[in-house]
C-alpha cells in the first residue's frame, strides 16, 4: 500500500480519579493517521463524560472527531460511555467476539451465568451467603437490562486492527484483548497489569457454562506479555507502567506465593473453598464475597492443574486435599 506520510501516533490518556482502590479509571484517545480512536470508555457517569469532552477540547477536537471505540473487555468501568457517545455520534464499536453476549446483556447468556454461580457457590460450600449473592445477581439482570450496549458491535476476529496487533489476554476477563503497537513498543492492556494493585482473575463461565481456568489464563497472559518489546503499558487503572517487566515478575511471584499459602492452609486441614475464604479473608469475606471466592477458586483450580491438590465431592460440596507427591 502506498503510504507517503509517516503516521504519527499520539496517545492522550483520560485519567479520572476515583476514591476506591483503583485510584483512577483510565481510557485513551489515540491519534493515528486519519483516525482518532477511543480505547475503552470509562464509567457511565458525569466525571468520565466531562473528562472525555474536556480532554478532546484541550487538543482542539470534539466528540465528532472520534472515529471509533475499541474495547479491551466488557467490564462496566471500561464501556460506560459507549451508549452516550454513539447516541450523539454514531461510530463503530470494536470488541472481542467473547464480549458480545456480555455487552448486549443477552438474557439467555446472563441466566446461564447466574445458574453457573448458583451451582458453583453451592459446590464450594458457600451455603446461605452464596444463595444471597445469586439472588442479587438475579435482581441485577433485571435492573441492568437497559445498560446493554445498543450500538452494533464489530467483532475483532483478525490479528490486526488499524495499527495494532491484537493479542488475546484472558484471565482478568474472558474477553480481554490487548492492543500492541510494535513501533511505539506500547500496549493497551485493559486490566492485565495495574501498577499499584494486583489485578483479579475473576471466575467466569465460558459460553457453554463451563468454568474457565481464569488464574491459569491470567498467568499465561502475563507471561506472554514478557515476550513483547515494551516501553509502556497503558493500564485501565492507576499510573502508566513504564518498563513493565519488573512489575510482571512481581505479579507472577505474588501469585505463586499466594498459591503456596493456600496450599499450606489445605495441608493444615481446611478442605472447602468457603472455609479457606473465611479463614484467609476474615472481615473482607462478606463485603467482597464474589471477589474473594473468585480468588480462592482460581487458586484451587491452579493448584489442581499443577497436581498439588485433588478434590472429592462429599454431599454436594468439593473438599480439597493436598496430594502426597507434591
Ligand atoms: Zn476489568
mmCIF file of C-alpha atoms and ligand atoms in Angstrom:
data_model
loop_
_atom_site.group_PDB
_atom_site.id
_atom_site.type_symbol
_atom_site.label_atom_id
_atom_site.label_comp_id
_atom_site.label_asym_id
_atom_site.label_seq_id
_atom_site.Cartn_x
_atom_site.Cartn_y
_atom_site.Cartn_z
ATOM 1 C CA UNK A 1 0.000 0.000 0.000
ATOM 2 C CA UNK A 2 1.284 3.464 -0.862
ATOM 3 C CA UNK A 3 1.891 5.386 2.279
ATOM 4 C CA UNK A 4 3.612 8.695 1.728
ATOM 5 C CA UNK A 5 3.495 10.316 5.096
ATOM 6 C CA UNK A 6 4.639 8.967 8.407
ATOM 7 C CA UNK A 7 1.709 8.215 10.651
ATOM 8 C CA UNK A 8 2.453 9.978 13.854
ATOM 9 C CA UNK A 9 0.799 8.398 16.833
ATOM 10 C CA UNK A 10 -0.245 10.371 19.821
ATOM 11 C CA UNK A 11 -1.737 8.809 22.920
ATOM 12 C CA UNK A 12 -3.751 11.042 25.184
ATOM 13 C CA UNK A 13 -4.728 9.396 28.446
ATOM 14 C CA UNK A 14 -8.020 10.367 30.055
ATOM 15 C CA UNK A 15 -7.482 9.695 33.740
ATOM 16 C CA UNK A 16 -10.469 10.071 36.030
ATOM 17 C CA UNK A 17 -9.592 9.825 39.738
ATOM 18 C CA UNK A 18 -11.775 7.576 41.914
ATOM 19 C CA UNK A 19 -11.970 7.145 45.678
ATOM 20 C CA UNK A 20 -11.632 3.362 45.787
ATOM 21 C CA UNK A 21 -8.535 1.171 45.480
ATOM 22 C CA UNK A 22 -8.449 1.502 41.706
ATOM 23 C CA UNK A 23 -7.130 5.086 42.071
ATOM 24 C CA UNK A 24 -8.404 6.074 38.647
ATOM 25 C CA UNK A 25 -10.467 4.986 35.681
ATOM 26 C CA UNK A 26 -8.319 5.315 32.565
ATOM 27 C CA UNK A 27 -9.185 5.367 28.923
ATOM 28 C CA UNK A 28 -7.257 6.593 25.929
ATOM 29 C CA UNK A 29 -7.640 8.825 22.916
ATOM 30 C CA UNK A 30 -5.266 7.640 20.200
ATOM 31 C CA UNK A 31 -4.476 9.739 17.137
ATOM 32 C CA UNK A 32 -3.123 7.666 14.267
ATOM 33 C CA UNK A 33 -3.253 8.706 10.647
ATOM 34 C CA UNK A 34 -6.771 9.813 9.816
ATOM 35 C CA UNK A 35 -8.211 8.058 12.852
ATOM 36 C CA UNK A 36 -8.965 9.250 16.338
ATOM 37 C CA UNK A 37 -9.762 6.138 18.310
ATOM 38 C CA UNK A 38 -11.091 5.868 21.812
ATOM 39 C CA UNK A 39 -9.688 2.843 23.593
ATOM 40 C CA UNK A 40 -12.153 1.918 26.354
ATOM 41 C CA UNK A 41 -14.862 4.258 27.541
ATOM 42 C CA UNK A 42 -14.742 4.691 31.317
ATOM 43 C CA UNK A 43 -17.725 4.558 33.639
ATOM 44 C CA UNK A 44 -21.184 5.737 32.748
ATOM 45 C CA UNK A 45 -21.002 8.879 34.870
ATOM 46 C CA UNK A 46 -20.547 12.628 34.672
ATOM 47 C CA UNK A 47 -16.926 12.620 35.827
ATOM 48 C CA UNK A 48 -15.873 10.364 32.924
ATOM 49 C CA UNK A 49 -18.025 12.209 30.398
ATOM 50 C CA UNK A 50 -16.683 15.621 31.431
ATOM 51 C CA UNK A 51 -13.109 14.314 31.391
ATOM 52 C CA UNK A 52 -13.550 12.944 27.872
ATOM 53 C CA UNK A 53 -15.093 16.128 26.493
ATOM 54 C CA UNK A 54 -12.597 18.475 28.131
ATOM 55 C CA UNK A 55 -9.609 16.359 27.054
ATOM 56 C CA UNK A 56 -10.868 16.359 23.460
ATOM 57 C CA UNK A 57 -11.375 20.125 23.613
ATOM 58 C CA UNK A 58 -7.940 20.726 25.062
ATOM 59 C CA UNK A 59 -6.498 19.179 21.899
ATOM 60 C CA UNK A 60 -8.778 21.058 19.536
ATOM 61 C CA UNK A 61 -11.189 18.187 18.954
ATOM 62 C CA UNK A 62 -14.758 17.406 19.836
ATOM 63 C CA UNK A 63 -16.776 14.219 20.164
ATOM 64 C CA UNK A 64 -17.487 14.220 16.433
ATOM 65 C CA UNK A 65 -13.776 13.823 15.668
ATOM 66 C CA UNK A 66 -13.717 10.351 17.233
ATOM 67 C CA UNK A 67 -13.680 7.683 14.528
ATOM 68 C CA UNK A 68 -14.223 4.501 16.549
ATOM 69 C CA UNK A 69 -14.329 2.976 20.009
ATOM 70 C CA UNK A 70 -12.186 -0.086 20.704
ATOM 71 C CA UNK A 71 -12.853 -2.086 23.881
ATOM 72 C CA UNK A 72 -10.332 -4.146 25.853
ATOM 73 C CA UNK A 73 -13.057 -6.003 27.790
ATOM 74 C CA UNK A 74 -16.695 -5.786 28.828
ATOM 75 C CA UNK A 75 -16.418 -4.616 32.463
ATOM 76 C CA UNK A 76 -18.622 -1.642 33.333
ATOM 77 C CA UNK A 77 -15.685 0.639 34.108
ATOM 78 C CA UNK A 78 -14.419 0.199 30.536
ATOM 79 C CA UNK A 79 -17.609 0.531 28.496
ATOM 80 C CA UNK A 80 -19.567 3.140 30.459
ATOM 81 C CA UNK A 81 -19.758 5.954 27.922
ATOM 82 C CA UNK A 82 -20.252 3.828 24.793
ATOM 83 C CA UNK A 83 -24.027 4.340 24.587
ATOM 84 C CA UNK A 84 -23.824 8.064 25.319
ATOM 85 C CA UNK A 85 -21.086 8.640 22.721
ATOM 86 C CA UNK A 86 -22.712 6.554 19.997
ATOM 87 C CA UNK A 87 -26.109 8.199 20.629
ATOM 88 C CA UNK A 88 -24.605 11.591 19.792
ATOM 89 C CA UNK A 89 -22.083 10.462 17.216
ATOM 90 C CA UNK A 90 -22.642 7.034 15.659
ATOM 91 C CA UNK A 91 -19.204 5.450 15.219
ATOM 92 C CA UNK A 92 -18.238 1.784 15.072
ATOM 93 C CA UNK A 93 -17.550 -0.093 18.293
ATOM 94 C CA UNK A 94 -14.977 -2.903 18.181
ATOM 95 C CA UNK A 95 -14.752 -5.712 20.723
ATOM 96 C CA UNK A 96 -13.828 -9.369 21.105
ATOM 97 C CA UNK A 97 -16.499 -11.839 19.917
ATOM 98 C CA UNK A 98 -16.453 -13.129 23.508
ATOM 99 C CA UNK A 99 -17.586 -9.683 24.709
ATOM 100 C CA UNK A 100 -20.748 -9.776 22.663
ATOM 101 C CA UNK A 101 -23.306 -11.587 24.857
ATOM 102 C CA UNK A 102 -21.928 -9.631 27.821
ATOM 103 C CA UNK A 103 -22.105 -6.224 26.113
ATOM 104 C CA UNK A 104 -25.547 -6.947 24.715
ATOM 105 C CA UNK A 105 -26.684 -8.344 28.085
ATOM 106 C CA UNK A 106 -28.059 -11.380 26.264
ATOM 107 C CA UNK A 107 -30.731 -12.727 28.619
ATOM 108 C CA UNK A 108 -30.116 -16.414 27.913
ATOM 109 C CA UNK A 109 -26.402 -15.937 28.494
ATOM 110 C CA UNK A 110 -26.907 -13.992 31.736
ATOM 111 C CA UNK A 111 -29.291 -16.631 33.055
ATOM 112 C CA UNK A 112 -26.836 -19.380 32.190
ATOM 113 C CA UNK A 113 -24.156 -17.373 34.011
ATOM 114 C CA UNK A 114 -26.374 -16.997 37.059
ATOM 115 C CA UNK A 115 -27.029 -20.761 37.135
ATOM 116 C CA UNK A 116 -23.288 -21.271 36.853
ATOM 117 C CA UNK A 117 -22.682 -19.211 40.015
ATOM 118 C CA UNK A 118 -25.589 -20.866 41.839
ATOM 119 C CA UNK A 119 -24.087 -24.328 41.273
ATOM 120 C CA UNK A 120 -20.530 -23.103 41.868
ATOM 121 C CA UNK A 121 -21.239 -21.464 45.230
ATOM 122 C CA UNK A 122 -23.251 -24.480 46.355
ATOM 123 C CA UNK A 123 -20.474 -26.897 45.432
ATOM 124 C CA UNK A 124 -17.861 -24.659 47.080
ATOM 125 C CA UNK A 125 -19.751 -24.847 50.370
ATOM 126 C CA UNK A 126 -20.938 -21.221 50.495
ATOM 127 C CA UNK A 127 -24.439 -22.053 51.788
ATOM 128 C CA UNK A 128 -26.713 -19.094 52.553
ATOM 129 C CA UNK A 129 -24.203 -16.383 51.568
ATOM 130 C CA UNK A 130 -23.887 -17.936 48.107
ATOM 131 C CA UNK A 131 -27.662 -18.082 47.732
ATOM 132 C CA UNK A 132 -27.937 -14.389 48.661
ATOM 133 C CA UNK A 133 -25.317 -13.497 46.084
ATOM 134 C CA UNK A 134 -27.207 -15.397 43.384
ATOM 135 C CA UNK A 135 -30.453 -13.645 44.375
ATOM 136 C CA UNK A 136 -28.619 -10.343 43.978
ATOM 137 C CA UNK A 137 -27.361 -11.406 40.542
ATOM 138 C CA UNK A 138 -30.898 -12.380 39.544
ATOM 139 C CA UNK A 139 -32.154 -8.943 40.560
ATOM 140 C CA UNK A 140 -29.367 -7.102 38.751
ATOM 141 C CA UNK A 141 -30.072 -8.954 35.481
ATOM 142 C CA UNK A 142 -33.486 -7.278 35.568
ATOM 143 C CA UNK A 143 -32.289 -3.898 36.815
ATOM 144 C CA UNK A 144 -29.391 -3.570 34.376
ATOM 145 C CA UNK A 145 -31.297 -4.586 31.250
ATOM 146 C CA UNK A 146 -31.181 -1.005 29.969
ATOM 147 C CA UNK A 147 -27.393 -0.871 30.254
ATOM 148 C CA UNK A 148 -26.970 -3.142 27.248
ATOM 149 C CA UNK A 149 -24.717 -1.683 24.565
ATOM 150 C CA UNK A 150 -27.068 -0.538 21.821
ATOM 151 C CA UNK A 151 -24.566 0.101 19.049
ATOM 152 C CA UNK A 152 -23.724 -2.582 16.517
ATOM 153 C CA UNK A 153 -20.520 -4.177 17.756
ATOM 154 C CA UNK A 154 -17.877 -5.192 15.224
ATOM 155 C CA UNK A 155 -16.225 -8.398 16.314
ATOM 156 C CA UNK A 156 -12.445 -8.267 16.311
ATOM 157 C CA UNK A 157 -11.509 -11.512 14.598
ATOM 158 C CA UNK A 158 -8.359 -10.503 12.733
ATOM 159 C CA UNK A 159 -4.843 -10.444 14.161
ATOM 160 C CA UNK A 160 -4.524 -6.767 13.222
ATOM 161 C CA UNK A 161 -6.833 -3.820 13.721
ATOM 162 C CA UNK A 162 -5.703 -0.413 12.481
ATOM 163 C CA UNK A 163 -2.060 -0.280 13.511
ATOM 164 C CA UNK A 164 -2.382 -2.661 16.422
ATOM 165 C CA UNK A 165 -1.536 -6.314 16.819
ATOM 166 C CA UNK A 166 -4.495 -7.895 18.587
ATOM 167 C CA UNK A 167 -3.478 -10.093 21.496
ATOM 168 C CA UNK A 168 -5.847 -12.262 23.497
ATOM 169 C CA UNK A 169 -5.049 -11.903 27.180
ATOM 170 C CA UNK A 170 -7.856 -13.641 29.093
ATOM 171 C CA UNK A 171 -7.780 -14.141 32.853
ATOM 172 C CA UNK A 172 -8.999 -10.912 34.410
ATOM 173 C CA UNK A 173 -11.938 -11.178 31.998
ATOM 174 C CA UNK A 174 -12.595 -13.956 29.477
ATOM 175 C CA UNK A 175 -12.833 -11.474 26.606
ATOM 176 C CA UNK A 176 -9.818 -9.353 27.469
ATOM 177 C CA UNK A 177 -7.812 -8.160 24.467
ATOM 178 C CA UNK A 178 -4.661 -6.088 24.379
ATOM 179 C CA UNK A 179 -3.668 -3.772 21.557
ATOM 180 C CA UNK A 180 0.045 -3.787 20.810
ATOM 181 C CA UNK A 181 1.789 -1.091 18.832
ATOM 182 C CA UNK A 182 5.103 -2.559 17.664
ATOM 183 C CA UNK A 183 6.871 0.628 16.610
ATOM 184 C CA UNK A 184 5.849 2.536 19.717
ATOM 185 C CA UNK A 185 6.518 -0.517 21.930
ATOM 186 C CA UNK A 186 3.276 0.225 23.694
ATOM 187 C CA UNK A 187 0.436 -1.964 24.879
ATOM 188 C CA UNK A 188 -3.132 -1.063 25.743
ATOM 189 C CA UNK A 189 -3.754 -3.922 28.109
ATOM 190 C CA UNK A 190 -7.062 -3.309 29.885
ATOM 191 C CA UNK A 191 -6.709 -4.645 33.419
ATOM 192 C CA UNK A 192 -3.996 -7.216 32.731
ATOM 193 C CA UNK A 193 -1.447 -5.198 34.664
ATOM 194 C CA UNK A 194 -2.047 -2.445 37.198
ATOM 195 C CA UNK A 195 0.842 -0.598 38.821
ATOM 196 C CA UNK A 196 -0.409 -0.332 42.396
ATOM 197 C CA UNK A 197 -2.577 -3.446 42.871
ATOM 198 C CA UNK A 198 -2.594 -6.985 41.565
ATOM 199 C CA UNK A 199 -5.458 -7.412 39.149
ATOM 200 C CA UNK A 200 -8.029 -10.120 39.856
ATOM 201 C CA UNK A 201 -8.650 -13.177 37.743
ATOM 202 C CA UNK A 202 -12.420 -13.308 38.075
ATOM 203 C CA UNK A 203 -14.033 -16.738 37.917
ATOM 204 C CA UNK A 204 -16.335 -16.899 34.899
ATOM 205 C CA UNK A 205 -18.099 -19.489 32.750
ATOM 206 C CA UNK A 206 -17.374 -19.905 29.062
ATOM 207 C CA UNK A 207 -20.269 -19.665 26.585
ATOM 208 C CA UNK A 208 -21.322 -23.207 27.490
ATOM 209 C CA UNK A 209 -21.355 -22.755 31.265
ATOM 210 C CA UNK A 210 -18.019 -24.446 31.945
ATOM 211 C CA UNK A 211 -15.698 -22.822 34.475
ATOM 212 C CA UNK A 212 -12.729 -21.142 32.806
ATOM 213 C CA UNK A 213 -9.276 -21.690 34.340
ATOM 214 C CA UNK A 214 -9.065 -17.953 34.913
ATOM 215 C CA UNK A 215 -5.976 -17.783 37.123
ATOM 216 C CA UNK A 216 -4.003 -20.098 34.798
ATOM 217 C CA UNK A 217 -5.129 -17.904 31.909
ATOM 218 C CA UNK A 218 -4.072 -14.752 33.764
ATOM 219 C CA UNK A 219 -0.629 -16.254 34.476
ATOM 220 C CA UNK A 220 -0.222 -17.278 30.825
ATOM 221 C CA UNK A 221 -1.290 -13.815 29.666
ATOM 222 C CA UNK A 222 1.263 -12.126 31.947
ATOM 223 C CA UNK A 223 3.995 -14.500 30.746
ATOM 224 C CA UNK A 224 3.148 -13.854 27.101
ATOM 225 C CA UNK A 225 3.373 -10.145 27.797
ATOM 226 C CA UNK A 226 7.018 -10.744 28.736
ATOM 227 C CA UNK A 227 7.781 -11.750 25.151
ATOM 228 C CA UNK A 228 6.803 -8.337 23.765
ATOM 229 C CA UNK A 229 9.139 -5.393 23.390
ATOM 230 C CA UNK A 230 7.535 -2.886 25.720
ATOM 231 C CA UNK A 231 8.333 0.641 26.784
ATOM 232 C CA UNK A 232 4.935 1.427 28.224
ATOM 233 C CA UNK A 233 1.745 -0.326 29.216
ATOM 234 C CA UNK A 234 -1.394 1.802 29.159
ATOM 235 C CA UNK A 235 -3.317 0.378 32.089
ATOM 236 C CA UNK A 236 -7.042 0.561 32.814
ATOM 237 C CA UNK A 237 -6.378 1.986 36.269
ATOM 238 C CA UNK A 238 -3.677 3.927 38.107
ATOM 239 C CA UNK A 239 -0.432 5.080 36.565
ATOM 240 C CA UNK A 240 1.003 4.310 33.156
ATOM 241 C CA UNK A 241 3.506 1.491 33.502
ATOM 242 C CA UNK A 242 6.956 2.180 32.075
ATOM 243 C CA UNK A 243 9.390 -0.713 31.650
ATOM 244 C CA UNK A 244 6.814 -3.218 32.896
ATOM 245 C CA UNK A 245 8.965 -6.371 33.143
ATOM 246 C CA UNK A 246 9.800 -5.990 36.819
ATOM 247 C CA UNK A 247 6.146 -5.485 37.675
ATOM 248 C CA UNK A 248 5.149 -8.523 35.616
ATOM 249 C CA UNK A 249 7.659 -10.605 37.560
ATOM 250 C CA UNK A 250 6.384 -9.213 40.856
ATOM 251 C CA UNK A 251 2.802 -10.107 39.928
ATOM 252 C CA UNK A 252 3.770 -13.635 38.807
ATOM 253 C CA UNK A 253 5.797 -14.197 42.004
ATOM 254 C CA UNK A 254 2.894 -12.849 44.054
ATOM 255 C CA UNK A 255 0.526 -15.393 42.521
ATOM 256 C CA UNK A 256 2.907 -18.296 43.270
ATOM 257 C CA UNK A 257 3.357 -17.126 46.873
ATOM 258 C CA UNK A 258 -0.368 -16.824 47.409
ATOM 259 C CA UNK A 259 -0.975 -20.283 45.947
ATOM 260 C CA UNK A 260 1.621 -21.668 48.333
ATOM 261 C CA UNK A 261 -0.189 -20.015 51.266
ATOM 262 C CA UNK A 262 -3.493 -21.613 50.263
ATOM 263 C CA UNK A 263 -1.749 -24.963 49.833
ATOM 264 C CA UNK A 264 -0.365 -24.653 53.379
ATOM 265 C CA UNK A 265 -3.859 -23.947 54.701
ATOM 266 C CA UNK A 266 -5.160 -27.063 52.941
ATOM 267 C CA UNK A 267 -2.302 -29.083 54.402
ATOM 268 C CA UNK A 268 -3.267 -27.798 57.834
ATOM 269 C CA UNK A 269 -6.716 -29.360 57.400
ATOM 270 C CA UNK A 270 -9.016 -26.778 55.786
ATOM 271 C CA UNK A 271 -10.828 -28.543 52.956
ATOM 272 C CA UNK A 272 -13.517 -26.350 51.354
ATOM 273 C CA UNK A 273 -13.195 -23.185 49.284
ATOM 274 C CA UNK A 274 -15.657 -21.413 51.558
ATOM 275 C CA UNK A 275 -13.672 -22.212 54.717
ATOM 276 C CA UNK A 276 -10.475 -21.090 53.019
ATOM 277 C CA UNK A 277 -12.142 -17.824 52.027
ATOM 278 C CA UNK A 278 -13.491 -17.144 55.519
ATOM 279 C CA UNK A 279 -10.220 -18.048 57.217
ATOM 280 C CA UNK A 280 -7.990 -16.089 54.854
ATOM 281 C CA UNK A 281 -10.114 -13.010 54.198
ATOM 282 C CA UNK A 282 -11.854 -12.710 57.590
ATOM 283 C CA UNK A 283 -13.757 -9.380 57.646
ATOM 284 C CA UNK A 284 -13.437 -8.923 53.907
ATOM 285 C CA UNK A 285 -15.206 -12.228 53.204
ATOM 286 C CA UNK A 286 -18.744 -10.855 53.366
ATOM 287 C CA UNK A 287 -18.463 -7.463 51.683
ATOM 288 C CA UNK A 288 -16.174 -8.785 48.945
ATOM 289 C CA UNK A 289 -17.756 -12.237 48.648
ATOM 290 C CA UNK A 290 -17.670 -12.544 44.866
ATOM 291 C CA UNK A 291 -14.068 -11.320 44.546
ATOM 292 C CA UNK A 292 -12.898 -13.398 47.464
ATOM 293 C CA UNK A 293 -14.473 -16.605 46.138
ATOM 294 C CA UNK A 294 -13.035 -15.876 42.678
ATOM 295 C CA UNK A 295 -9.601 -15.605 44.177
ATOM 296 C CA UNK A 296 -9.867 -18.832 46.192
ATOM 297 C CA UNK A 297 -11.472 -20.899 43.427
ATOM 298 C CA UNK A 298 -8.926 -19.567 40.924
ATOM 299 C CA UNK A 299 -6.062 -20.701 43.146
ATOM 300 C CA UNK A 300 -7.684 -24.085 43.853
ATOM 301 C CA UNK A 301 -8.057 -24.717 40.110
ATOM 302 C CA UNK A 302 -4.468 -23.560 39.629
ATOM 303 C CA UNK A 303 -3.165 -25.897 42.355
ATOM 304 C CA UNK A 304 -5.209 -28.723 40.885
ATOM 305 C CA UNK A 305 -3.790 -28.199 37.377
ATOM 306 C CA UNK A 306 -0.303 -28.209 38.888
ATOM 307 C CA UNK A 307 -1.061 -31.533 40.554
ATOM 308 C CA UNK A 308 -0.691 -30.156 44.081
ATOM 309 C CA UNK A 309 -4.261 -30.750 45.266
ATOM 310 C CA UNK A 310 -7.101 -33.108 44.444
ATOM 311 C CA UNK A 311 -10.781 -32.787 45.248
ATOM 312 C CA UNK A 312 -13.570 -35.090 46.385
ATOM 313 C CA UNK A 313 -17.308 -34.349 46.214
ATOM 314 C CA UNK A 314 -18.919 -35.093 49.577
ATOM 315 C CA UNK A 315 -22.670 -34.464 49.889
ATOM 316 C CA UNK A 316 -22.569 -31.969 47.056
ATOM 317 C CA UNK A 317 -19.563 -29.973 48.304
ATOM 318 C CA UNK A 318 -15.995 -30.180 46.962
ATOM 319 C CA UNK A 319 -13.309 -30.940 49.533
ATOM 320 C CA UNK A 320 -9.696 -30.298 48.633
ATOM 321 C CA UNK A 321 -6.716 -32.295 49.865
ATOM 322 C CA UNK A 322 -3.000 -31.841 49.296
ATOM 323 C CA UNK A 323 -1.523 -34.507 47.071
ATOM 324 C CA UNK A 324 1.208 -36.539 48.782
ATOM 325 C CA UNK A 325 3.710 -36.343 45.902
ATOM 326 C CA UNK A 326 3.720 -32.584 45.769
HETATM 327 ZN ZN1 LIG B 1 -11.913 -5.145 34.322
#
